[in-house]
Amino acid sequence: APRGAPLVRLPRLAPSAPRRRRVEQNLPRPSAAAESCPHRPTVPTHQPPATMGNTMNVAVISQVYQSNRQELLALKKKAEKDGKKTIHREGWEAAEVACSVDESDRDIHERLFTLYDKRGNDEVPSKPFLSGLATITNNTLEERIHIALEIWDEKGSGYLSQEDVQSCFVSMAKTCEYFGDDRMDFEQLEELVQSMFDTFDADLVDLKMKYRDRIADFAVHPIMEIYLGRQTMDG
């Protein structure tokens, strides 16, 4: 999308006083699971296939969202202070100015910042917030997953625990749900990550996965395709 592209209409959070209130975002209870697929990590098929929604809102947002991987990582570096794991709104806005972030992107950031500001204190957890932003970058699903997982890899080791991978996907699902796409409940997220760690158990190092080697496998996982792939890939 060209710089200065018009911003599509975004969902608004309920107004409150003070201006930014705690936003509760609860994942629904399990509704479905993906069908098994040859040559992929399998998932149980005792549940009916998930219903595909008609909305493609994340895909639409990604067409006008202009910040890329390099810009998200630059924003992270500038906004995080003193090694803290959180980002304050004032510091984030200053980072946006320093990185010359487009105004349309700032509007999207403002809404997602409020979504992740659970305590209403103008502060968000860095990794969930930024991996949520990775979900709407104008990239393929594999690239989005890679960016999001890279954000959770604070030490740059190339390895992530099962808990970290799951937390990353929770953030991605939360952003998708906010923009109106089909919901992925927590049990399905657990099922997705557990099946991947079980499938590649022999390759784990200290119970951690070399995630860069498994990006493509995550992208074609039946659950991922239903909830993120078909709804966020841009064609």
Short mmCIF file of C-alpha atoms in Angstrom, two decimals:
data_model
loop_
_atom_site.label_atom_id
_atom_site.label_comp_id
_atom_site.label_asym_id
_atom_site.label_seq_id
_atom_site.Cartn_x
_atom_site.Cartn_y
_atom_site.Cartn_z
CA ALA A 1 0.00 0.00 0.00
CA PRO A 2 1.34 3.46 -0.85
CA ARG A 3 2.18 5.93 1.84
CA GLY A 4 -0.80 8.01 2.83
CA ALA A 5 -3.30 5.34 1.78
CA PRO A 6 -6.82 5.98 3.13
CA LEU A 7 -7.58 4.14 6.34
CA VAL A 8 -10.44 1.68 6.30
CA ARG A 9 -13.10 1.98 8.94
CA LEU A 10 -11.97 0.23 12.10
CA PRO A 11 -13.99 -1.23 14.95
CA ARG A 12 -14.14 1.07 17.95
CA LEU A 13 -13.75 0.12 21.56
CA ALA A 14 -16.55 1.10 23.88
CA PRO A 15 -16.10 4.65 25.25
CA SER A 16 -15.33 5.06 28.91
CA ALA A 17 -14.15 7.54 31.53
CA PRO A 18 -11.26 7.94 31.90
CA ARG A 19 -10.61 7.89 28.15
CA ARG A 20 -8.76 4.60 28.12
CA ARG A 21 -10.36 1.88 30.14
CA ARG A 22 -9.35 -1.65 30.72
CA VAL A 23 -10.38 -3.76 27.78
CA GLU A 24 -11.32 -7.30 28.55
CA GLN A 25 -10.91 -9.68 25.64
CA ASN A 26 -12.03 -13.19 26.50
CA LEU A 27 -11.54 -16.06 24.14
CA PRO A 28 -14.73 -18.10 23.59
CA ARG A 29 -15.17 -21.67 24.59
CA PRO A 30 -14.23 -24.34 22.04
CA SER A 31 -16.51 -24.46 19.00
CA ALA A 32 -14.59 -26.54 16.45
CA ALA A 33 -11.33 -28.11 15.37
CA ALA A 34 -9.74 -28.43 11.97
CA GLU A 35 -9.88 -31.63 9.97
CA SER A 36 -6.79 -33.80 9.74
CA CYS A 37 -4.65 -33.37 6.65
CA PRO A 38 -2.05 -35.79 5.13
CA HIS A 39 1.59 -34.87 5.76
CA ARG A 40 0.66 -32.34 8.41
CA PRO A 41 0.45 -32.48 12.19
CA THR A 42 -2.88 -34.15 12.85
CA VAL A 43 -5.63 -32.90 15.12
CA PRO A 44 -8.64 -34.77 16.49
CA THR A 45 -11.65 -34.92 14.17
CA HIS A 46 -14.36 -35.70 16.66
CA GLN A 47 -15.53 -32.09 16.48
CA PRO A 48 -17.23 -30.66 13.36
CA PRO A 49 -15.18 -28.44 11.04
CA ALA A 50 -15.21 -24.80 12.03
CA THR A 51 -17.56 -22.51 10.18
CA MET A 52 -15.75 -20.05 7.98
CA GLY A 53 -16.96 -16.50 8.46
CA ASN A 54 -17.61 -14.04 5.68
CA THR A 55 -15.45 -11.31 7.17
CA MET A 56 -11.92 -10.71 5.94
CA ASN A 57 -11.17 -7.69 8.08
CA VAL A 58 -7.54 -8.45 8.94
CA ALA A 59 -6.86 -9.04 5.26
CA VAL A 60 -8.39 -5.64 4.50
CA ILE A 61 -6.44 -3.89 7.26
CA SER A 62 -3.19 -5.45 6.06
CA GLN A 63 -3.64 -3.81 2.67
CA VAL A 64 -3.45 -0.32 4.18
CA TYR A 65 -1.13 -1.03 7.13
CA GLN A 66 2.32 0.18 6.11
CA SER A 67 4.66 -0.68 8.98
CA ASN A 68 6.82 -3.72 8.22
CA ARG A 69 9.10 -6.02 10.20
CA GLN A 70 12.00 -3.56 10.33
CA GLU A 71 9.75 -0.75 11.49
CA LEU A 72 8.08 -2.86 14.19
CA LEU A 73 11.46 -3.92 15.55
CA ALA A 74 12.67 -0.30 15.46
CA LEU A 75 9.55 0.82 17.33
CA LYS A 76 10.12 -1.92 19.91
CA LYS A 77 13.72 -0.83 20.47
CA LYS A 78 12.82 2.84 20.88
CA ALA A 79 9.69 2.33 22.97
CA GLU A 80 11.03 -0.14 25.52
CA LYS A 81 12.82 1.66 28.33
CA ASP A 82 15.38 0.39 30.83
CA GLY A 83 14.91 -3.23 29.87
CA LYS A 84 11.25 -3.21 30.87
CA LYS A 85 8.89 -5.76 29.36
CA THR A 86 6.19 -3.14 28.94
CA ILE A 87 5.67 -0.12 26.72
CA HIS A 88 4.16 3.12 28.01
CA ARG A 89 1.82 5.01 25.69
CA GLU A 90 3.89 8.19 25.83
CA GLY A 91 7.05 6.28 24.93
CA TRP A 92 5.25 4.48 22.11
CA GLU A 93 3.96 7.71 20.61
CA ALA A 94 7.44 9.22 20.81
CA ALA A 95 8.83 6.14 19.04
CA GLU A 96 6.23 6.55 16.29
CA VAL A 97 7.41 10.11 15.70
CA ALA A 98 11.06 9.07 15.71
CA CYS A 99 10.36 6.28 13.21
CA SER A 100 8.17 8.52 11.01
CA VAL A 101 5.21 6.14 11.28
CA ASP A 102 2.37 7.01 8.92
CA GLU A 103 -0.66 8.66 10.52
CA SER A 104 -3.00 5.90 9.36
CA ASP A 105 -0.81 3.32 11.10
CA ARG A 106 -0.80 5.42 14.26
CA ASP A 107 -4.59 5.27 14.35
CA ILE A 108 -4.45 1.47 14.17
CA HIS A 109 -1.74 1.41 16.86
CA GLU A 110 -3.86 3.61 19.12
CA ARG A 111 -6.79 1.20 18.97
CA LEU A 112 -4.69 -1.90 19.54
CA PHE A 113 -2.75 -0.19 22.34
CA THR A 114 -6.05 0.42 24.12
CA LEU A 115 -7.06 -3.20 23.49
CA TYR A 116 -3.88 -4.53 25.14
CA ASP A 117 -3.90 -1.95 27.95
CA LYS A 118 -5.77 -4.27 30.31
CA ARG A 119 -5.14 -2.21 33.44
CA GLY A 120 -6.05 1.09 31.84
CA ASN A 121 -2.75 2.63 32.96
CA ASP A 122 -1.45 3.55 29.49
CA GLU A 123 0.94 0.60 29.49
CA VAL A 124 0.96 -2.63 27.50
CA PRO A 125 3.04 -5.83 27.64
CA SER A 126 5.57 -5.46 24.85
CA LYS A 127 5.58 -8.92 23.28
CA PRO A 128 1.80 -9.52 23.11
CA PHE A 129 1.18 -6.01 21.74
CA LEU A 130 3.88 -6.17 19.07
CA SER A 131 3.07 -9.72 17.98
CA GLY A 132 -0.52 -8.54 17.66
CA LEU A 133 0.71 -5.84 15.29
CA ALA A 134 2.69 -8.43 13.32
CA THR A 135 -0.64 -10.10 12.55
CA ILE A 136 -1.75 -7.19 10.36
CA THR A 137 1.46 -6.57 8.40
CA ASN A 138 1.11 -6.81 4.63
CA ASN A 139 2.89 -10.16 4.34
CA THR A 140 2.19 -13.82 3.74
CA LEU A 141 0.97 -15.89 6.68
CA GLU A 142 4.41 -17.48 7.05
CA GLU A 143 6.07 -14.05 7.25
CA ARG A 144 3.55 -12.84 9.81
CA ILE A 145 4.11 -15.88 11.99
CA HIS A 146 7.88 -15.42 11.66
CA ILE A 147 7.73 -11.75 12.71
CA ALA A 148 5.45 -12.51 15.65
CA LEU A 149 7.61 -15.37 16.95
CA GLU A 150 10.76 -13.31 16.44
CA ILE A 151 9.33 -10.67 18.74
CA TRP A 152 8.96 -13.32 21.47
CA ASP A 153 12.56 -14.45 20.91
CA GLU A 154 14.06 -11.69 23.06
CA LYS A 155 17.55 -13.17 23.18
CA GLY A 156 17.65 -13.96 19.47
CA SER A 157 18.51 -17.59 20.20
CA GLY A 158 16.20 -18.97 17.54
CA TYR A 159 14.46 -21.18 20.14
CA LEU A 160 11.13 -20.72 21.91
CA SER A 161 9.34 -22.72 24.60
CA GLN A 162 5.89 -24.16 24.11
CA GLU A 163 4.50 -21.55 26.48
CA ASP A 164 6.02 -18.69 24.47
CA VAL A 165 4.76 -20.02 21.14
CA GLN A 166 1.29 -20.44 22.59
CA SER A 167 1.30 -16.94 24.09
CA CYS A 168 2.38 -15.53 20.74
CA PHE A 169 -0.53 -17.18 18.93
CA VAL A 170 -2.94 -16.01 21.63
CA SER A 171 -1.93 -12.43 20.78
CA MET A 172 -2.32 -13.03 17.05
CA ALA A 173 -5.77 -14.54 17.57
CA LYS A 174 -6.76 -11.66 19.83
CA THR A 175 -5.95 -9.14 17.11
CA CYS A 176 -7.86 -11.14 14.49
CA GLU A 177 -10.89 -11.31 16.75
CA TYR A 178 -10.75 -7.58 17.45
CA PHE A 179 -10.96 -6.81 13.74
CA GLY A 180 -13.95 -9.12 13.33
CA ASP A 181 -12.47 -12.36 12.05
CA ASP A 182 -13.50 -15.81 13.28
CA ARG A 183 -12.52 -16.62 16.84
CA MET A 184 -9.96 -19.19 17.93
CA ASP A 185 -10.56 -20.34 21.46
CA PHE A 186 -7.84 -21.11 23.97
CA GLU A 187 -8.29 -24.89 23.81
CA GLN A 188 -7.77 -24.83 20.05
CA LEU A 189 -4.61 -22.77 20.50
CA GLU A 190 -3.36 -25.29 23.04
CA GLU A 191 -4.19 -28.11 20.63
CA LEU A 192 -2.36 -26.43 17.76
CA VAL A 193 0.86 -25.81 19.69
CA GLN A 194 0.80 -29.12 21.55
CA SER A 195 0.44 -31.08 18.31
CA MET A 196 3.40 -29.22 16.79
CA PHE A 197 5.65 -29.83 19.79
CA ASP A 198 4.58 -33.49 19.86
CA THR A 199 5.23 -33.92 16.13
CA PHE A 200 8.73 -32.45 16.31
CA ASP A 201 9.61 -33.68 19.79
CA ALA A 202 12.86 -35.26 18.61
CA ASP A 203 14.14 -31.89 17.41
CA LEU A 204 13.55 -29.98 20.65
CA VAL A 205 16.51 -28.58 22.59
CA ASP A 206 15.85 -28.19 26.32
CA LEU A 207 12.14 -28.51 25.49
CA LYS A 208 12.41 -25.53 23.12
CA MET A 209 11.65 -25.48 19.41
CA LYS A 210 13.90 -24.02 16.72
CA TYR A 211 10.92 -22.07 15.47
CA ARG A 212 12.43 -20.71 12.26
CA ASP A 213 12.60 -24.28 10.93
CA ARG A 214 8.90 -24.82 11.63
CA ILE A 215 7.28 -21.64 10.30
CA ALA A 216 5.97 -23.40 7.18
CA ASP A 217 4.62 -26.27 9.31
CA PHE A 218 2.75 -23.85 11.55
CA ALA A 219 1.33 -22.05 8.51
CA VAL A 220 -0.21 -25.20 7.01
CA HIS A 221 -1.50 -26.62 10.29
CA PRO A 222 -5.25 -27.20 9.84
CA ILE A 223 -6.24 -25.01 12.78
CA MET A 224 -3.92 -22.20 11.72
CA GLU A 225 -5.24 -22.28 8.15
CA ILE A 226 -8.83 -21.99 9.30
CA TYR A 227 -8.39 -19.13 11.73
CA LEU A 228 -5.39 -17.17 10.44
CA GLY A 229 -4.41 -18.47 7.01
CA ARG A 230 -7.62 -18.16 5.05
CA GLN A 231 -8.64 -15.00 6.80
CA THR A 232 -5.38 -13.07 6.85
CA MET A 233 -3.53 -14.09 3.73
CA ASP A 234 -3.83 -11.47 1.02
CA GLY A 235 -4.85 -13.66 -1.84
#
